[in-house]
Coordinates of C-alpha atoms and ligand atoms in Angstrom, one line a residue:
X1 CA 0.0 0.0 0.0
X2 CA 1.3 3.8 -0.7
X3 CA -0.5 7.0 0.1
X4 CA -1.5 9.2 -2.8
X5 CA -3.5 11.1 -1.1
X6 CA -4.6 13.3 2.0
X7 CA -8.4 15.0 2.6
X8 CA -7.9 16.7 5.6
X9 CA -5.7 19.3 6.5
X10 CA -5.4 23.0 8.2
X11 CA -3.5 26.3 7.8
X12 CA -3.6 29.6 9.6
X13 CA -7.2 30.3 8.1
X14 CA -8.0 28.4 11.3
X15 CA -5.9 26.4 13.6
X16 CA -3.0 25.4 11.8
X17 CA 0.1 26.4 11.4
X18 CA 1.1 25.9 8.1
X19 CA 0.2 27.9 5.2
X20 CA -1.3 26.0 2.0
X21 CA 2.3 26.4 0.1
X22 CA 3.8 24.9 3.4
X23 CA 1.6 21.9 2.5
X24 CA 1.6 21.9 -0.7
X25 CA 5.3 21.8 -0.9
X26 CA 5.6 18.8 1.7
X27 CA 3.1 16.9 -0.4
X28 CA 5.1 17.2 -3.5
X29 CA 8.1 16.0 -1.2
X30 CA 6.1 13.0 -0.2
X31 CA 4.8 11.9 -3.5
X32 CA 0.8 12.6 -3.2
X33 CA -1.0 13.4 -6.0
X34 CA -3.9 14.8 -4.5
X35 CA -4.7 16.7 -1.1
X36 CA -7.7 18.7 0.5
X37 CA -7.2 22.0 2.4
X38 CA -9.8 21.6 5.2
X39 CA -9.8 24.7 7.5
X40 CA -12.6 24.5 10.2
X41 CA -16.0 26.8 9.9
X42 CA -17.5 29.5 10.1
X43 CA -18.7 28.8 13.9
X44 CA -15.7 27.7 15.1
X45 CA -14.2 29.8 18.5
X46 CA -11.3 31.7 18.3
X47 CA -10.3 30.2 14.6
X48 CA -13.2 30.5 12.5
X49 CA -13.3 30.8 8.3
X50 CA -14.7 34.1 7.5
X51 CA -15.9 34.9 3.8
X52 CA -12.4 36.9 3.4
X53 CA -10.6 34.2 4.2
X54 CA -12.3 31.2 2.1
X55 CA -12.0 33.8 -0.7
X56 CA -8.4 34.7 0.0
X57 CA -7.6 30.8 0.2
X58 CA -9.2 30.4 -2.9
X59 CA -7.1 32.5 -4.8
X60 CA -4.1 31.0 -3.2
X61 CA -5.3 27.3 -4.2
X62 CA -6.1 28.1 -7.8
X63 CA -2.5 29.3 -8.0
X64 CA -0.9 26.4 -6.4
X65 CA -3.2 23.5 -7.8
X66 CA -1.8 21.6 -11.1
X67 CA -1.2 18.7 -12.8
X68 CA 1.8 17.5 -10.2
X69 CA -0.9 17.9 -7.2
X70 CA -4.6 18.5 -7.7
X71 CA -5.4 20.7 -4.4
X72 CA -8.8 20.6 -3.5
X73 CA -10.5 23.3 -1.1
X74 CA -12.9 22.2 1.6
X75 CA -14.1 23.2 4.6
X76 CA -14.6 21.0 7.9
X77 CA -18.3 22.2 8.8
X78 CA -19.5 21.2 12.1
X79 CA -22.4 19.6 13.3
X80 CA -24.5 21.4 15.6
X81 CA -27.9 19.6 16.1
X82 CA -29.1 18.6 12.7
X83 CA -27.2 22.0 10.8
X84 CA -24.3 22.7 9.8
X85 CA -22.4 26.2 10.3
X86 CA -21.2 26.7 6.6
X87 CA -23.4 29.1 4.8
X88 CA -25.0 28.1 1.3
X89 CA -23.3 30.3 -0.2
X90 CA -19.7 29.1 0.9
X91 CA -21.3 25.3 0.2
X92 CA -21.6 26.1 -3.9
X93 CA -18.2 26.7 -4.1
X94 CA -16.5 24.1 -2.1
X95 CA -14.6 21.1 -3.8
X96 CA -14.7 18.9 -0.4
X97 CA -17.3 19.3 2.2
X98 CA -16.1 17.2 5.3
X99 CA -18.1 17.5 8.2
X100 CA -17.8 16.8 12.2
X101 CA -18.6 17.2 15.5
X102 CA -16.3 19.6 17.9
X103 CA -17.1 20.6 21.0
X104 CA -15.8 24.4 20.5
X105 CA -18.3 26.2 18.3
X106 CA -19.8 29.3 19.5
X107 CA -23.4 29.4 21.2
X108 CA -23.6 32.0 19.8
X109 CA -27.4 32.4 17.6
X110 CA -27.9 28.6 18.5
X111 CA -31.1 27.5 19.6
X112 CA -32.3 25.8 23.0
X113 CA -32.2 22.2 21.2
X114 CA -28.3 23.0 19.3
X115 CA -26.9 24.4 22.8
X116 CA -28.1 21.4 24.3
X117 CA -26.8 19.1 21.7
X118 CA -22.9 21.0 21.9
X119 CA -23.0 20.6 25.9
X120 CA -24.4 17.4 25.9
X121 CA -21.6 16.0 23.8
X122 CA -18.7 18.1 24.8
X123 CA -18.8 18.0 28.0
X124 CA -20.5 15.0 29.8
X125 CA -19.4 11.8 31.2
X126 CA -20.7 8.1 30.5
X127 CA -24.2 9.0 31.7
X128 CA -27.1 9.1 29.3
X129 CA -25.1 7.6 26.6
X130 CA -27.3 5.6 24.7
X131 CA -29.9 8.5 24.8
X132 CA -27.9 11.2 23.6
X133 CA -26.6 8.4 20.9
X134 CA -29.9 8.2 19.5
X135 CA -30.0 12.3 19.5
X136 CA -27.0 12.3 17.7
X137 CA -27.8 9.5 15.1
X138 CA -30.7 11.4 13.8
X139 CA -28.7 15.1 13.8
X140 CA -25.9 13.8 11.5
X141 CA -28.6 11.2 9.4
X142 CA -30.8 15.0 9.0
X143 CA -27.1 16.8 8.0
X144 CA -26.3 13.4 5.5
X145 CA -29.8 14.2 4.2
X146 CA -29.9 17.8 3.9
X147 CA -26.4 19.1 3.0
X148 CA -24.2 17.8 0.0
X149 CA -21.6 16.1 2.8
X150 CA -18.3 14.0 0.8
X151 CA -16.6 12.9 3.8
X152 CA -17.8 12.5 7.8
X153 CA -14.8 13.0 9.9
X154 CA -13.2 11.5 12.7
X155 CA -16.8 10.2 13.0
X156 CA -17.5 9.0 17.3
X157 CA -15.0 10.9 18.2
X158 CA -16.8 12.9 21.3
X159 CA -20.0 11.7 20.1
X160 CA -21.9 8.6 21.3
X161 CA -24.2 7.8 18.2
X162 CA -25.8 4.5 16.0
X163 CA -22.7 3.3 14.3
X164 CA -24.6 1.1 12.1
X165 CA -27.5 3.3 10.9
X166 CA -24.5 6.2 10.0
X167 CA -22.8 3.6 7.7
X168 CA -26.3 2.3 6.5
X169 CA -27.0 6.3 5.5
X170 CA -23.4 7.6 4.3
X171 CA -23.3 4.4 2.0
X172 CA -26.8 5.6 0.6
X173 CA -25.8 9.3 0.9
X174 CA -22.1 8.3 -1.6
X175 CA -20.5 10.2 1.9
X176 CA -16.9 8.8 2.7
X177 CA -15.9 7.8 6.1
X178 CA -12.7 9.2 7.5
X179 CA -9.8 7.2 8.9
X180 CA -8.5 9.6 10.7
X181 CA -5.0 9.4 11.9
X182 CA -5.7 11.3 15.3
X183 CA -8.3 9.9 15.8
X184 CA -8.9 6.2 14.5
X185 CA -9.8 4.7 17.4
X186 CA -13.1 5.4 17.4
X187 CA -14.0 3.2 14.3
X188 CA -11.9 0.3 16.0
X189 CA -15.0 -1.4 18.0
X190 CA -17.4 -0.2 14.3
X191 CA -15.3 -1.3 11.3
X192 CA -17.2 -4.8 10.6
X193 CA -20.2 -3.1 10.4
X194 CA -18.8 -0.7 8.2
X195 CA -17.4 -2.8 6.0
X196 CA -20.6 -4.8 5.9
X197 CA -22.2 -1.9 5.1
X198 CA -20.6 -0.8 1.6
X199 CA -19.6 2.5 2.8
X200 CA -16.5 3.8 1.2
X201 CA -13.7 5.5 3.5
X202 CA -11.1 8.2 2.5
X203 CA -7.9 9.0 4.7
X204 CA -7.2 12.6 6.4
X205 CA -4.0 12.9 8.5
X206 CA -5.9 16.0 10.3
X207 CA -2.6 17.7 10.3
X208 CA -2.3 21.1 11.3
X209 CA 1.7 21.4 11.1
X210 CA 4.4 21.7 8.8
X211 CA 5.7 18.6 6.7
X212 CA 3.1 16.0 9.1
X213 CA 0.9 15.6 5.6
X214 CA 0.7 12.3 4.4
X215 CA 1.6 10.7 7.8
X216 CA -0.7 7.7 8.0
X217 CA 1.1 5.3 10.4
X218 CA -1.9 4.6 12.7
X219 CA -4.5 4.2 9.3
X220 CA -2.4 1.5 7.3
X221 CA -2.0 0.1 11.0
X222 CA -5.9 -0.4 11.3
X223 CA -6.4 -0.9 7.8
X224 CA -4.1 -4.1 7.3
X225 CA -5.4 -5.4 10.9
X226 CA -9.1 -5.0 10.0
X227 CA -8.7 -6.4 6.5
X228 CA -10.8 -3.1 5.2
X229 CA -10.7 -3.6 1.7
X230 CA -8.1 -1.6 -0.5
X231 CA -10.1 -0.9 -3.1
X232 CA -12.6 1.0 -1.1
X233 CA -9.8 3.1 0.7
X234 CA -9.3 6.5 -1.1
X235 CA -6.0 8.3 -0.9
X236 CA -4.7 5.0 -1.1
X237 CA -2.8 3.2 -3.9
X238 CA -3.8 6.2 -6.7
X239 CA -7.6 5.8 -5.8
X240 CA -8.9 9.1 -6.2
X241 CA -11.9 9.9 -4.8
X242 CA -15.1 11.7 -6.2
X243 CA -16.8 15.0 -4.7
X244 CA -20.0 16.1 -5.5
X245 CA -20.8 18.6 -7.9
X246 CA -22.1 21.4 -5.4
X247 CA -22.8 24.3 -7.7
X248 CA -26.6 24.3 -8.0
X249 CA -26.9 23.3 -4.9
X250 CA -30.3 24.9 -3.3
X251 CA -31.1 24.2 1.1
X252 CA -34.2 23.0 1.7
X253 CA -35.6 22.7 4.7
Ligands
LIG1 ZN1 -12.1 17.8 13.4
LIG2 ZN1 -9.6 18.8 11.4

């Protein structure tokens, strides 16, 4: 197995700390063909996108993409109830949408139910896990339905939730499931069902540093000790995943 490729990354249009030249560069070191700037959203504390940003980072990606390394721009919207925090507008021009759940989003013009849903998760214990899972499992089956998502991220991680029925919906949905290099763990006790299910999976490092893109020790680890097939792992091998087209896309409620 060889990495070609690697969906999920940040620079300093949120928390990273490495520009998309910085990445860029290192991919070309490392031999990827393909990679997916990934900067968290628009609700995000302290580091969110802002529509001067995305635009700037556009520019910048334009310039750097090419035939030697296709760079995709996406954004990693987060999942607050059954919305997402990127606005329609940012949606139609993305390349990648990857979405997730993180506990630091402002509470800012959330409602009762969405403020609930961000405490719950972010900061409870054990207790009233299977309720909240079945919570969950319908917020991110509403955001699979309702928003044109490619790739759910570091999916469980901080989120009790229906493994099986996510899998069941993302296969239907053509959404990838992330293995994560931070965080792959969380699939560990899941991946028979998910292989079961059909879904297909895609690999994001997560990185927010310099010259850590393409590091996937922990996701060839899991992926030769679970048997997942190779042939459904993109940014593996030269399999090059495919985004959907999100031009016309129109919300509805
Ligand atoms: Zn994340
Ligand atoms: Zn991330």
């Amino acid at each position: 197995m060889y990495i070609s490729g690697d969906y999920h990354l940040h620079t300093y249009a949120s928390d990273g700390r490495a520009s998309v030249k910085d990445h860029a560069l290192a991919a070309k070191a490392r031999g990827l063909k393909e990679i997916a700037i990934t900067d968290h959203s628009f609700s995000t504390l302290f580091c969110n996108m802002t529509e001067k940003k995305f635009g700037k980072q556009s520019a910048e990606i334009n310039e750097l993409s090419g035939d030697d390394l296709k760079i995709y721009q996406g954004i990693e919207g987060n999942i607050i109830g059954n919305r997402l925090d990127v606005p329609p507008s940012i949606i139609r021009k993305l390349d990648v949408l990857l979405v997730g759940f993180h506990r630091y989003v402002t509470l800012f013009k959330t409602t009762k139910e969405e403020r609930k849903f961000l405490l719950t998760n972010g900061f409870s214990s054990e207790k009233n896990k299977e309720k909240l899972a079945v919570y969950n499992t319908e917020a991110f089956v509403s955001v699979l339905e309702k928003y044109p998502v490619d790739v759910i991220a570091h999916l469980g991680h901080r989120t009790p939730l229906h493994f099986e029925r996510i899998f069941e919906c993302a296969a239907h949905n053509g959404t990838y499931i992330e293995l994560n290099e931070k965080h792959i763990e969380t699939l560990e006790a899941h991946i028979d069902g998910a292989i079961n299910s059909g879904v297909k999976f895609i690999i994001g490092s997560d990185s927010h540093k310099k010259n850590r893109i393409g590091e996937f020790r922990r996701v060839e680890e899991f992926i030769k000790k679970y048997s997942v097939p190779l042939e459904r792992v993109f940014g593996t091998d030269g399999n090059k995943p495919e985004f959907k087209d999100k031009k016309g896309w129109q919300f509805v409620v």
